[in-house]
Coordinates of C-alpha atoms and ligand atoms in Angstrom, one line a residue:
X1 CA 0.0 0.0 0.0
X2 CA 1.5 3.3 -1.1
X3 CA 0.4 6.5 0.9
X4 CA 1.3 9.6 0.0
X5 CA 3.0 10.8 3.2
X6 CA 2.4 14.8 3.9
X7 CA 5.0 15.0 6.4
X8 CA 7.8 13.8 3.4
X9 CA 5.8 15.0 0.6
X10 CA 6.2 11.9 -0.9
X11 CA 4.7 8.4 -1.5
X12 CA 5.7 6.1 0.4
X13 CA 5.0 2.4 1.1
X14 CA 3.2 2.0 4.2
X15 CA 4.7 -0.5 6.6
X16 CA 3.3 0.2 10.2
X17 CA 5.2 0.0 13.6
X18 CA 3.5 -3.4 14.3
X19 CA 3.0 -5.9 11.6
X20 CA -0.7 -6.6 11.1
X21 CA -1.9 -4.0 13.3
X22 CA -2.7 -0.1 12.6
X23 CA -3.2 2.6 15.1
X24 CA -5.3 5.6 13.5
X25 CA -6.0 9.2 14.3
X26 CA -8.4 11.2 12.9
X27 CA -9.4 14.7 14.2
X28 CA -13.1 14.9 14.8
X29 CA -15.6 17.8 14.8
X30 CA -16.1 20.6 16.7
X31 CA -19.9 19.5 18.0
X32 CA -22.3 23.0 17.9
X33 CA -24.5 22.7 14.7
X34 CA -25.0 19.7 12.3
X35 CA -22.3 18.8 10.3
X36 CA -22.0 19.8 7.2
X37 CA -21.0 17.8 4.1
X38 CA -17.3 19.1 3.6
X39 CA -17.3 17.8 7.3
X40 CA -18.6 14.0 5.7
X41 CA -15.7 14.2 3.3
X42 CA -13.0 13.3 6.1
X43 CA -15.6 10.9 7.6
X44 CA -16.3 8.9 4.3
X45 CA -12.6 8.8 3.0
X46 CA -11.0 7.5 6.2
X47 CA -13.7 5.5 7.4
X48 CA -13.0 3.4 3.6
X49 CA -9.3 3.9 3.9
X50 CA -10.2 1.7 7.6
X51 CA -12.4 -1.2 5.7
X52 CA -9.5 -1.7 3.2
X53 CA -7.1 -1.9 5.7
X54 CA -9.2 -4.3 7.4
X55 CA -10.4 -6.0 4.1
X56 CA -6.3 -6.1 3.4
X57 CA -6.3 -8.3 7.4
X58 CA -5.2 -5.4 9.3
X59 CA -6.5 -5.1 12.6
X60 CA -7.3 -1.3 13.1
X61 CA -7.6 1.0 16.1
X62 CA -9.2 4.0 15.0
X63 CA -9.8 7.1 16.9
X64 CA -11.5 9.7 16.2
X65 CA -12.4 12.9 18.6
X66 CA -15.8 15.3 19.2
X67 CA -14.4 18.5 20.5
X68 CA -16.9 19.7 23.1
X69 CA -15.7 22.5 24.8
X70 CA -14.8 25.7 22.2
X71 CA -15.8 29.4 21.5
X72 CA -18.2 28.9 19.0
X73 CA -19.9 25.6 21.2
X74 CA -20.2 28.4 23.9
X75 CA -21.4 31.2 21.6
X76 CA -24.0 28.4 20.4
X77 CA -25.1 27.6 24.1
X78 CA -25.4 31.2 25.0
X79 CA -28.0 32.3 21.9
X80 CA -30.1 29.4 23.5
X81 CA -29.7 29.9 27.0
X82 CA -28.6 26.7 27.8
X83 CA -25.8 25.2 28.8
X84 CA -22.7 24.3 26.7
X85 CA -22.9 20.5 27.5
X86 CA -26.6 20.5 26.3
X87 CA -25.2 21.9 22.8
X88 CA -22.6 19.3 22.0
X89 CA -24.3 16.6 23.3
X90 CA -27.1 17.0 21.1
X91 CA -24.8 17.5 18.2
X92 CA -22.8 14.6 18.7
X93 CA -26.1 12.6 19.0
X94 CA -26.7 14.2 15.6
X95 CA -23.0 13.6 14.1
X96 CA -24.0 10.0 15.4
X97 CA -27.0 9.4 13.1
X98 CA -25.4 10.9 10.2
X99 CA -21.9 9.0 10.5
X100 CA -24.7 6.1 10.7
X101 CA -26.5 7.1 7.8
X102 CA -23.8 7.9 5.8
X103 CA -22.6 4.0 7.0
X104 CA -19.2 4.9 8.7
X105 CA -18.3 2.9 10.8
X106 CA -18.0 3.7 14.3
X107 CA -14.3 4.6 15.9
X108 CA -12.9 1.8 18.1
X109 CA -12.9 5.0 20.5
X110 CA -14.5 8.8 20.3
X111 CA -13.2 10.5 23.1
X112 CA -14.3 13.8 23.8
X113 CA -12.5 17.0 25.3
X114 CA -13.8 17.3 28.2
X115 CA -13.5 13.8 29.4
X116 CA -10.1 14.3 29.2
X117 CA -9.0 17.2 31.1
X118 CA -6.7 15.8 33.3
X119 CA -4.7 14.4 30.3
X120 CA -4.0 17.7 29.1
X121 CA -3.3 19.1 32.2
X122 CA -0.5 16.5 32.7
X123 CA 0.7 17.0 29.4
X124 CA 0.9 20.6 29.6
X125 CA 3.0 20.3 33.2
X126 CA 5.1 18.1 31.4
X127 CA 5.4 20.8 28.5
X128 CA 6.2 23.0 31.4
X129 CA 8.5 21.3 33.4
X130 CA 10.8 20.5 30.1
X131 CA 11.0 24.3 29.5
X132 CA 8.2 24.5 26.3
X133 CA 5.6 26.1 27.9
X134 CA 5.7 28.9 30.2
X135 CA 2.7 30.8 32.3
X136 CA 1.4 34.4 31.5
X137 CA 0.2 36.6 34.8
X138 CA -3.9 36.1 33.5
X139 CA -3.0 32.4 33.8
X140 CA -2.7 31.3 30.0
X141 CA -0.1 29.1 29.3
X142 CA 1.4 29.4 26.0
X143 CA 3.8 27.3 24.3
X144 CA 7.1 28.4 23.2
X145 CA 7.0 27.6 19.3
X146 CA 10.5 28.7 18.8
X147 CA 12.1 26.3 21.3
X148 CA 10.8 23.2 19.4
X149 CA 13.6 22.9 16.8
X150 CA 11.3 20.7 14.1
X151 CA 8.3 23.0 14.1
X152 CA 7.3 23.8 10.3
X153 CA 8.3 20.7 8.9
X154 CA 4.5 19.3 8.4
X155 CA 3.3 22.6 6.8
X156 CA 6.7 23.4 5.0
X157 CA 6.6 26.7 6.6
X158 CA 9.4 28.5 7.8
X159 CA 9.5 29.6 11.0
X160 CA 11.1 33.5 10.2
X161 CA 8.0 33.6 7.4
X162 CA 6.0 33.2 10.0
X163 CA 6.9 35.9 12.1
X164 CA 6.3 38.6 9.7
X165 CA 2.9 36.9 9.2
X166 CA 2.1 37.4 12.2
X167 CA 3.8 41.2 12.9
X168 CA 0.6 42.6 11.7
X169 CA -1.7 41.2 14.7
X170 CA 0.8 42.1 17.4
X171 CA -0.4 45.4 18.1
X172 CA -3.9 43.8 18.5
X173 CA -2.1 40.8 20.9
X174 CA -1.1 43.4 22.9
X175 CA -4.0 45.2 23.6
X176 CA -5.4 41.9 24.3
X177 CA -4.6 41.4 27.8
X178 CA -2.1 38.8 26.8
X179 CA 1.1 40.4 29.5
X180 CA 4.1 38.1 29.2
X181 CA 3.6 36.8 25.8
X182 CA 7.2 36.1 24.9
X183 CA 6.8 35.3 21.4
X184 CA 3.9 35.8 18.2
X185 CA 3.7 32.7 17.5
X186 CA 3.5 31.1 20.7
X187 CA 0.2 29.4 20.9
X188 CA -2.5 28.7 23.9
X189 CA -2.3 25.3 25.7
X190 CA -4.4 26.7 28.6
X191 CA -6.4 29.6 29.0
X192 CA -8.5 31.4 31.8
X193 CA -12.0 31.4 31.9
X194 CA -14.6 34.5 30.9
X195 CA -17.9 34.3 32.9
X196 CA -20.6 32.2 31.8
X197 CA -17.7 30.0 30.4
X198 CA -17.5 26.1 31.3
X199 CA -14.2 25.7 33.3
X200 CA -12.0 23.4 35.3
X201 CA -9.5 23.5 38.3
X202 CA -6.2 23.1 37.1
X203 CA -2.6 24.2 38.7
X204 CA -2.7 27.9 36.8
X205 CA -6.0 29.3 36.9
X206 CA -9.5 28.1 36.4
X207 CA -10.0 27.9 32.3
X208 CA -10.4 25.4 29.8
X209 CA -7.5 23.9 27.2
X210 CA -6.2 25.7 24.2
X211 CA -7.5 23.4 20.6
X212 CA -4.7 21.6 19.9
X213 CA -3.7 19.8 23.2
X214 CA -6.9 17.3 22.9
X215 CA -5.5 15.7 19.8
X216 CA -1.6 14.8 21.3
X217 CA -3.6 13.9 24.4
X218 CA -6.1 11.8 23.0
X219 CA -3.6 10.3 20.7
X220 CA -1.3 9.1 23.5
X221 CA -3.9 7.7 26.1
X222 CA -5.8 5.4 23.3
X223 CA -3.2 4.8 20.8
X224 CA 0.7 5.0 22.3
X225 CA 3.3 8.1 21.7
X226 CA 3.8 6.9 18.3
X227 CA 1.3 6.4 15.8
X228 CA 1.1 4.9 12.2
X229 CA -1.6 7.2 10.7
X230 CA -2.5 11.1 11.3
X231 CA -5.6 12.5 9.6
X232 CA -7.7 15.0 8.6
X233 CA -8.6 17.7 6.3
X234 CA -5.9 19.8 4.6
X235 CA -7.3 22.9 6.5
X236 CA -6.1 20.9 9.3
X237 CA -2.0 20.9 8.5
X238 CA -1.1 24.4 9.5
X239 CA -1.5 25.5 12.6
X240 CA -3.7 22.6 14.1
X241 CA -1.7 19.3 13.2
X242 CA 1.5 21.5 13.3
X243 CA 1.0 22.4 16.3
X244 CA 0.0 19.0 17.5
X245 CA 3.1 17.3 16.4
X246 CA 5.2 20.3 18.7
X247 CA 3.2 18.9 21.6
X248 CA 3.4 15.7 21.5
X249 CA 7.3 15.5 20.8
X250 CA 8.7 18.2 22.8
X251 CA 6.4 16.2 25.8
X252 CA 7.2 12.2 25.0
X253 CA 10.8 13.2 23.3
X254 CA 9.2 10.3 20.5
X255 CA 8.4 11.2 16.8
X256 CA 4.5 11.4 16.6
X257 CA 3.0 10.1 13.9
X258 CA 4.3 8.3 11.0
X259 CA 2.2 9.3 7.8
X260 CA 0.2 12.1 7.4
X261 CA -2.8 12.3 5.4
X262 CA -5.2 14.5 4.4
X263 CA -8.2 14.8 2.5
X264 CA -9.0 18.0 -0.3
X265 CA -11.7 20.4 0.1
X266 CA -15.4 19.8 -0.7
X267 CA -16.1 22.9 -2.7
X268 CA -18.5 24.8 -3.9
X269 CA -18.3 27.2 -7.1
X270 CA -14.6 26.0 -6.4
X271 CA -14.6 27.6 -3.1
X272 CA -14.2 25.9 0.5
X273 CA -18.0 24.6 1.8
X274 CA -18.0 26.5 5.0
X275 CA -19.6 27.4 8.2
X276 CA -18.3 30.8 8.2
X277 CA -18.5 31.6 4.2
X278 CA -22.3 30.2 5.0
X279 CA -21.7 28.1 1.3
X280 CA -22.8 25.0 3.1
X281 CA -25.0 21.8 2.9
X282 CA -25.5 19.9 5.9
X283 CA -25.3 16.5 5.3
X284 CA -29.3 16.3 6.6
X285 CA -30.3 19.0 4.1
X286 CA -28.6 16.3 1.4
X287 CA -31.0 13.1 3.1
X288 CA -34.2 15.0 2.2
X289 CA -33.0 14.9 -1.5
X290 CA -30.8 11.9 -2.2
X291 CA -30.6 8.6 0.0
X292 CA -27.2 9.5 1.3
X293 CA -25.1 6.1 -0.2
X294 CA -25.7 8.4 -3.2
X295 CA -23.3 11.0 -1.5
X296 CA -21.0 8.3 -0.2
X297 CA -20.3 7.5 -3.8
X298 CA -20.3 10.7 -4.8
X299 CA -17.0 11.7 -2.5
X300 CA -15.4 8.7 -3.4
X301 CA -16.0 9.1 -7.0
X302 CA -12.7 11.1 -6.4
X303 CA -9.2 10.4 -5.0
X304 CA -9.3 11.6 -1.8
X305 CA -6.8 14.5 -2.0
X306 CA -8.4 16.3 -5.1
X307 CA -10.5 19.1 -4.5
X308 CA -14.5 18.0 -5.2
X309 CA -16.8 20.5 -6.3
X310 CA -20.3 20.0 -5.1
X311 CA -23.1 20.1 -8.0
X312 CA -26.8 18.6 -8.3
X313 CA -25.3 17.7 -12.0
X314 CA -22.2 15.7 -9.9
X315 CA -24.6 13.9 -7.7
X316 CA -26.9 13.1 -10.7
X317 CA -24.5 11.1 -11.9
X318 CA -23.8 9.7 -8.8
X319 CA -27.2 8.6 -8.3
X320 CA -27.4 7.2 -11.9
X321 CA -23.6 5.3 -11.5
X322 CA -24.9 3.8 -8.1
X323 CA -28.2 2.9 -9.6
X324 CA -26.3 0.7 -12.7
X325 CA -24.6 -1.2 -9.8
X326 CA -27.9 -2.2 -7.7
X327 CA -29.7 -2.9 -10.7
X328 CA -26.3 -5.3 -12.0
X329 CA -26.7 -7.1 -8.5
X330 CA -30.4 -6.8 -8.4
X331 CA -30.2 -8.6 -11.5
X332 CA -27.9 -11.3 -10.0
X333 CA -29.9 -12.4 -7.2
X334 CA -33.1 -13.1 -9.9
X335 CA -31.0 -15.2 -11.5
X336 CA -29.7 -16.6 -8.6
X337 CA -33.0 -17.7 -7.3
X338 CA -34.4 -18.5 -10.8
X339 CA -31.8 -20.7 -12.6
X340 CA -32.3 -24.2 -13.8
X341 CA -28.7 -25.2 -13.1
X342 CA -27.2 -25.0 -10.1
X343 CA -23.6 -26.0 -10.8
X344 CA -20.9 -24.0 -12.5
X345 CA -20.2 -25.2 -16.1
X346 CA -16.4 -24.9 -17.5
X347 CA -16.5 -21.9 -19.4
X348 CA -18.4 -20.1 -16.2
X349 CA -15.1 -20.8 -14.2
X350 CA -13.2 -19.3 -17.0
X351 CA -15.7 -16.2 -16.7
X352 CA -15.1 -15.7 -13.2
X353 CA -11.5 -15.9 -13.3
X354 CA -11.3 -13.2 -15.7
X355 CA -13.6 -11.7 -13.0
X356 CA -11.5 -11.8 -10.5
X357 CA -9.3 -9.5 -12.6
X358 CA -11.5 -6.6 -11.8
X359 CA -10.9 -7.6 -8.1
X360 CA -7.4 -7.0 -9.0
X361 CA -7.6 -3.5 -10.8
X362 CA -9.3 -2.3 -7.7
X363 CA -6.9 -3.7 -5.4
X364 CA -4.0 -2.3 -7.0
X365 CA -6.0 1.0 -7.5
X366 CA -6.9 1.5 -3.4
X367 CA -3.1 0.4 -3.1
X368 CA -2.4 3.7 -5.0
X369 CA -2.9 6.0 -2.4
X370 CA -6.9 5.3 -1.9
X371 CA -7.5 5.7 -5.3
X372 CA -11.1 5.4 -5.0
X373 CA -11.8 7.2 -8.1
X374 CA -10.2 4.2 -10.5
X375 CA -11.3 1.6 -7.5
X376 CA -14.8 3.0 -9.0
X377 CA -14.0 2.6 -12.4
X378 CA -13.0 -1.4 -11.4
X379 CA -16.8 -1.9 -10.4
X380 CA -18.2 -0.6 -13.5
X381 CA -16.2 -2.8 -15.1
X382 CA -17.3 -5.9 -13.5
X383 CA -20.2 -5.0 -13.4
X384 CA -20.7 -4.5 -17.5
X385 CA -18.8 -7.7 -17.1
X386 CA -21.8 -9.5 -15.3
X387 CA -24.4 -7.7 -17.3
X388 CA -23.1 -9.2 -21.0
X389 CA -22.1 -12.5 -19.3
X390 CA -24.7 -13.3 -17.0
X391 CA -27.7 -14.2 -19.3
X392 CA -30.5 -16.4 -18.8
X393 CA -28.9 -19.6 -19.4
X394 CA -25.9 -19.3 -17.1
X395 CA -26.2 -21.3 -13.4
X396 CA -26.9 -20.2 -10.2
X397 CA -23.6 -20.8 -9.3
X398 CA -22.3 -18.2 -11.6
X399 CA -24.7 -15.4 -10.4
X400 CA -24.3 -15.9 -7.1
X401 CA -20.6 -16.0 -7.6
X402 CA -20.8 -12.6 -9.2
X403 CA -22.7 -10.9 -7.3
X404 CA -20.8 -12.2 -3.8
X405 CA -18.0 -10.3 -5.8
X406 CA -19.6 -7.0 -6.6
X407 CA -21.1 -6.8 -2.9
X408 CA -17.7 -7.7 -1.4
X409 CA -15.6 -4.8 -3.3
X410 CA -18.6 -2.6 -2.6
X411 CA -18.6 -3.6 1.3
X412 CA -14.9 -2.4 1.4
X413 CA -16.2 1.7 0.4
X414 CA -19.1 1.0 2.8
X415 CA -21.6 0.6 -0.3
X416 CA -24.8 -1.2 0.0
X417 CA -25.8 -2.2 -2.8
X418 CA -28.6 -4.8 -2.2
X419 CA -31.8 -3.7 -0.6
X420 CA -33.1 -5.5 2.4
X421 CA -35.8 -7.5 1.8
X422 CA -39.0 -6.1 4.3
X423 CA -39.2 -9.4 6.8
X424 CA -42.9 -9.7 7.6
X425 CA -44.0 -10.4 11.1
X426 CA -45.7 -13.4 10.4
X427 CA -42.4 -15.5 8.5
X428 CA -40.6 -14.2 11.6
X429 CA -43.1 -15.8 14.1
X430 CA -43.3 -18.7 11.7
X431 CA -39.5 -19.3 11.3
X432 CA -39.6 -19.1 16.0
X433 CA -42.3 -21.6 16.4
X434 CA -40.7 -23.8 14.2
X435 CA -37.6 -23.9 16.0
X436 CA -39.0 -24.0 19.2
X437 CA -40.6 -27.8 17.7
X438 CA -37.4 -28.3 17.0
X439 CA -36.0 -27.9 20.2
X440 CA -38.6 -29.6 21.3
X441 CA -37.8 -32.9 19.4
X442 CA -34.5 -32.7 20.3
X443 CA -33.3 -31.3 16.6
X444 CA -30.5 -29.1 17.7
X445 CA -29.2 -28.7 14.5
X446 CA -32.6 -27.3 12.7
X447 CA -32.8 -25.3 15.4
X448 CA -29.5 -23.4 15.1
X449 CA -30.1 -23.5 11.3
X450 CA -33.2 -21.5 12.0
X451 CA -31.2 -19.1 13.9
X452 CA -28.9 -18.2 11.7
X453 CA -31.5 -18.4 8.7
X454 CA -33.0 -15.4 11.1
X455 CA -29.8 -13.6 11.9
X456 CA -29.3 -13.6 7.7
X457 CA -32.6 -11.9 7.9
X458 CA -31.6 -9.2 9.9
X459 CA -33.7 -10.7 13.1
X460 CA -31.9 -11.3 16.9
X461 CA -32.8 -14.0 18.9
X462 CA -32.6 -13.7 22.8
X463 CA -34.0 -16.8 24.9
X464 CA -36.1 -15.0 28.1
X465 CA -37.6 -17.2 31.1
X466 CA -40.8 -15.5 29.3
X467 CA -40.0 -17.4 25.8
X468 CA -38.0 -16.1 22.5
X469 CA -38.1 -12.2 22.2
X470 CA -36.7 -10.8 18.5
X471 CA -35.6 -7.9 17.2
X472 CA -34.8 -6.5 14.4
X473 CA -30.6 -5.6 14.2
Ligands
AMP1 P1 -14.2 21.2 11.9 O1 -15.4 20.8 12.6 O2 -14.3 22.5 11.1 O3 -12.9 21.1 12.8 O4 -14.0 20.1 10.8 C1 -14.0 18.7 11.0 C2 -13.2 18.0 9.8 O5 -13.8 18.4 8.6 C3 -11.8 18.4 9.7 O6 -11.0 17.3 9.4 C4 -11.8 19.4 8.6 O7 -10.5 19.5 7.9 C5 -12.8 18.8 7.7 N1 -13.4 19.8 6.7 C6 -14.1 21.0 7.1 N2 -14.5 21.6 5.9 C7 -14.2 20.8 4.9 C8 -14.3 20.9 3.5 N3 -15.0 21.9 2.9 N4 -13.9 19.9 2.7 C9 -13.2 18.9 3.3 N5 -13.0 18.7 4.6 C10 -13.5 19.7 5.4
ZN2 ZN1 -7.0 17.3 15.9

């Protein structure tokens, strides 16, 4: 698997620290409004770059934060008069249903913020104690860019350029109230509260943590001081991962992360979808006009560092593309329950080794750096494979065999492509009472057929002292 690496500019081949195994990072939202659907970009392209890995038999820790305490979370609470926990908690409940909608997966862990305060508190004394972070009379703690010799080297910026950057807003640091700054570009780790503000003890002032502290924090308690894969937006390099990778080395002395990757805007009129620019969809105002696999495939109808533009034309022909691939499989399964012959014949082997060549294409095309875009192209392919070769005189076995194909490359960029059958009431209840007459005559092995025939049917079993209850999973 070849990555491109933002940290060396360069692809690389991806070999993590320990073989099999891959410890993931993602930065999260900031949890006071619904997300919007640059936001889902992120989601969708590292939440497939995670089922390849795991397709590929890597066994992936992915984490991925809500930040829940912030200015704008705050700013949120206030115009409602509530308080700032009530905020993100409903929007992470909201993130929730759309990462669910969307069909990403959920992290092995989603820490949030401010479950995690004393983290950053003992990483900041740390920062501290090793002379990269110094108090300010208010209380703030800042951290002392220039001392960390490597800062820069994500972003390619040098550290002099940045200075002059920043000469402009001195004069309005000043007036500030921020005494005892030494330095421009020395950043916030901890800051004193304002009133109405959430806050927390800590060992310089009541306050809350600067941004970038949750990520090394987070990072290191679920995941180790060293970690295969950092990732997030490009918006995200410079200052926030930057700034991230100061922290975490100057405090564990380790390098931080080994690859960087980030994903390309979601545009609009080839400008950044934003909040602030007010250029935005939320993904929810996209699920009252498309079923929202249409804008899975959509995003990952490009590699995932190009910039997208958003159009109703784009999404058309999402909609269409996504369409020709259910109706290939849809196609599939009648044959699969309609064919005289069961068995594969000879030349039907032949077929689906060709097949298997489209398996290959998109293989070697995720390898490249995610290339979902020609991974995309591979389906179409098999799939005006299956539709010329999969007529009505070919088996079962051949159908079936295709379409186990098409579903399995489309499982790996979270694609469903076959729609559930509705499951009455009554088969359900059938299906129970017959394995309870099973049980009953002893016929353990119909009755865990049953079972599973069920659980293939979407439908949970749970034996109560009041009898069998189901549920639909
Ligand atoms: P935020 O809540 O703004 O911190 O963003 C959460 C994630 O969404 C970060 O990884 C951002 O880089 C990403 N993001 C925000 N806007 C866009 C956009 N228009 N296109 C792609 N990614 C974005
Ligand atoms: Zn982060």
């Amino acid at each position: 698997m070849q990555i491109y690496n933002t940290l060396t500019k360069k692809l690389e081949e991806f070999v993590p620290i320990e073989e099999g195994k891959i410890t993931m990072y993602v930065c999260g939202p900031t949890v006071y409004n619904l997300i919007h659907i640059g936001n889902a970009r992120p989601m969708i392209v590292f939440d497939t770059f995670r089922r390849y890995m795991t397709y590929r038999g890597y066994e992936v820790n992915y984490v991925s934060n809500f930040t829940d305490v912030d200015d704008k979370i705050i700013k949120a609470a206030n115009e409602e008069g509530v308080d700032a926990s009530e905020i993100s908690e409903r929007y992470i409940a909201e993130c929730r249903k759309d990462m669910e909608a969307l069909n990403v997966l959920p992290a092995t862990t989603h820490p949030r913020a401010t479950e995690e305060i004393p983290e950053m508190i003992s990483m900041i004394n740390t920062l501290i104690e090793k002379g990269y972070a110094y108090k300010v009379p208010d209380g703030t703690v800042y951290y002392r860019t220039r001392r960390f010799e490597g800062y820069g080297k994500l972003s390619g910026k040098n550290i002099d350029d940045l200075e002059s950057g920043h000469r402009s807003e001195s004069h309005a640091l000043k007036v500030s109230g921020t005494e005892g700054k030494e330095d421009e570009l020395d950043f916030v780790l901890w800051k004193p509260k304002k009133e109405g503000e959430p806050f927390w003890e800590s060992p310089w002032c009541e306050g809350r943590p600067g941004w970038h502290i949750e990520c090394s924090c987070m990072s290191k308690k679920y995941l180790g001081d060293t970690i295969d894969i950092h990732a997030g937006g490009e918006d995200l390099i410079f200052p926030h991962h930057e700034n991230e990778i100061a922290q975490s080395e100057a405090a564990n002395g380790v390098p931080f992360a080994r690859y960087w990757m980030h994903n390309g805007f979601l545009n609009i009129d080839n400008q950044k979808m934003s909040k602030s620019l007010g250029n935005f969809f939320t993904v929810r105002d996209i699920s009252k006009k498309y079923d929202l696999q249409v804008l899975r495939f959509f995003m990952l109808s490009a590699q995932y560092r190009s910039p997208l533009n958003f159009s109703d034309s784009l999404m058309e022909s999402a909609k269409a593309g996504l369409e020709r691939i259910k109706n290939a499989v849809s196609n599939l399964s009648d044959i699969e329950k309609n064919a005289e012959v069961s068995e594969l014949t000879d030349s039907e082997k032949d077929f689906l080794k060709e097949a298997s060549g489209y398996e290959t294409k998109f293989d070697e095309a995720m390898d490249h750096d995610l290339n979902t875009a020609d991974a995309v192209s591979a389906i179409f392919e098999l799939v005006k494979f299956a539709n010329t070769t999969a007529k009505e005189n070919v088996s079962s076995a051949y159908a079936s065999e295709l379409k186990k194909l098409i579903l399995k490359l489309g499982d790996v960029m979270g694609l469903i492509l076959e729609d559930k059958e509705e499951v009455l009431d009554e088969e359900v209840e059938r299906l129970i009472e017959e394995r309870q007459q099973a049980r009953k005559n002893k016929d353990f092995a119909r009755a865990d057929e049953i079972r599973d025939q069920l659980a293939g049917m979407g439908i949970q079993l749970k034996d109560t002292r009041e009898g069998v209850k189901w549920s639909r999973i």
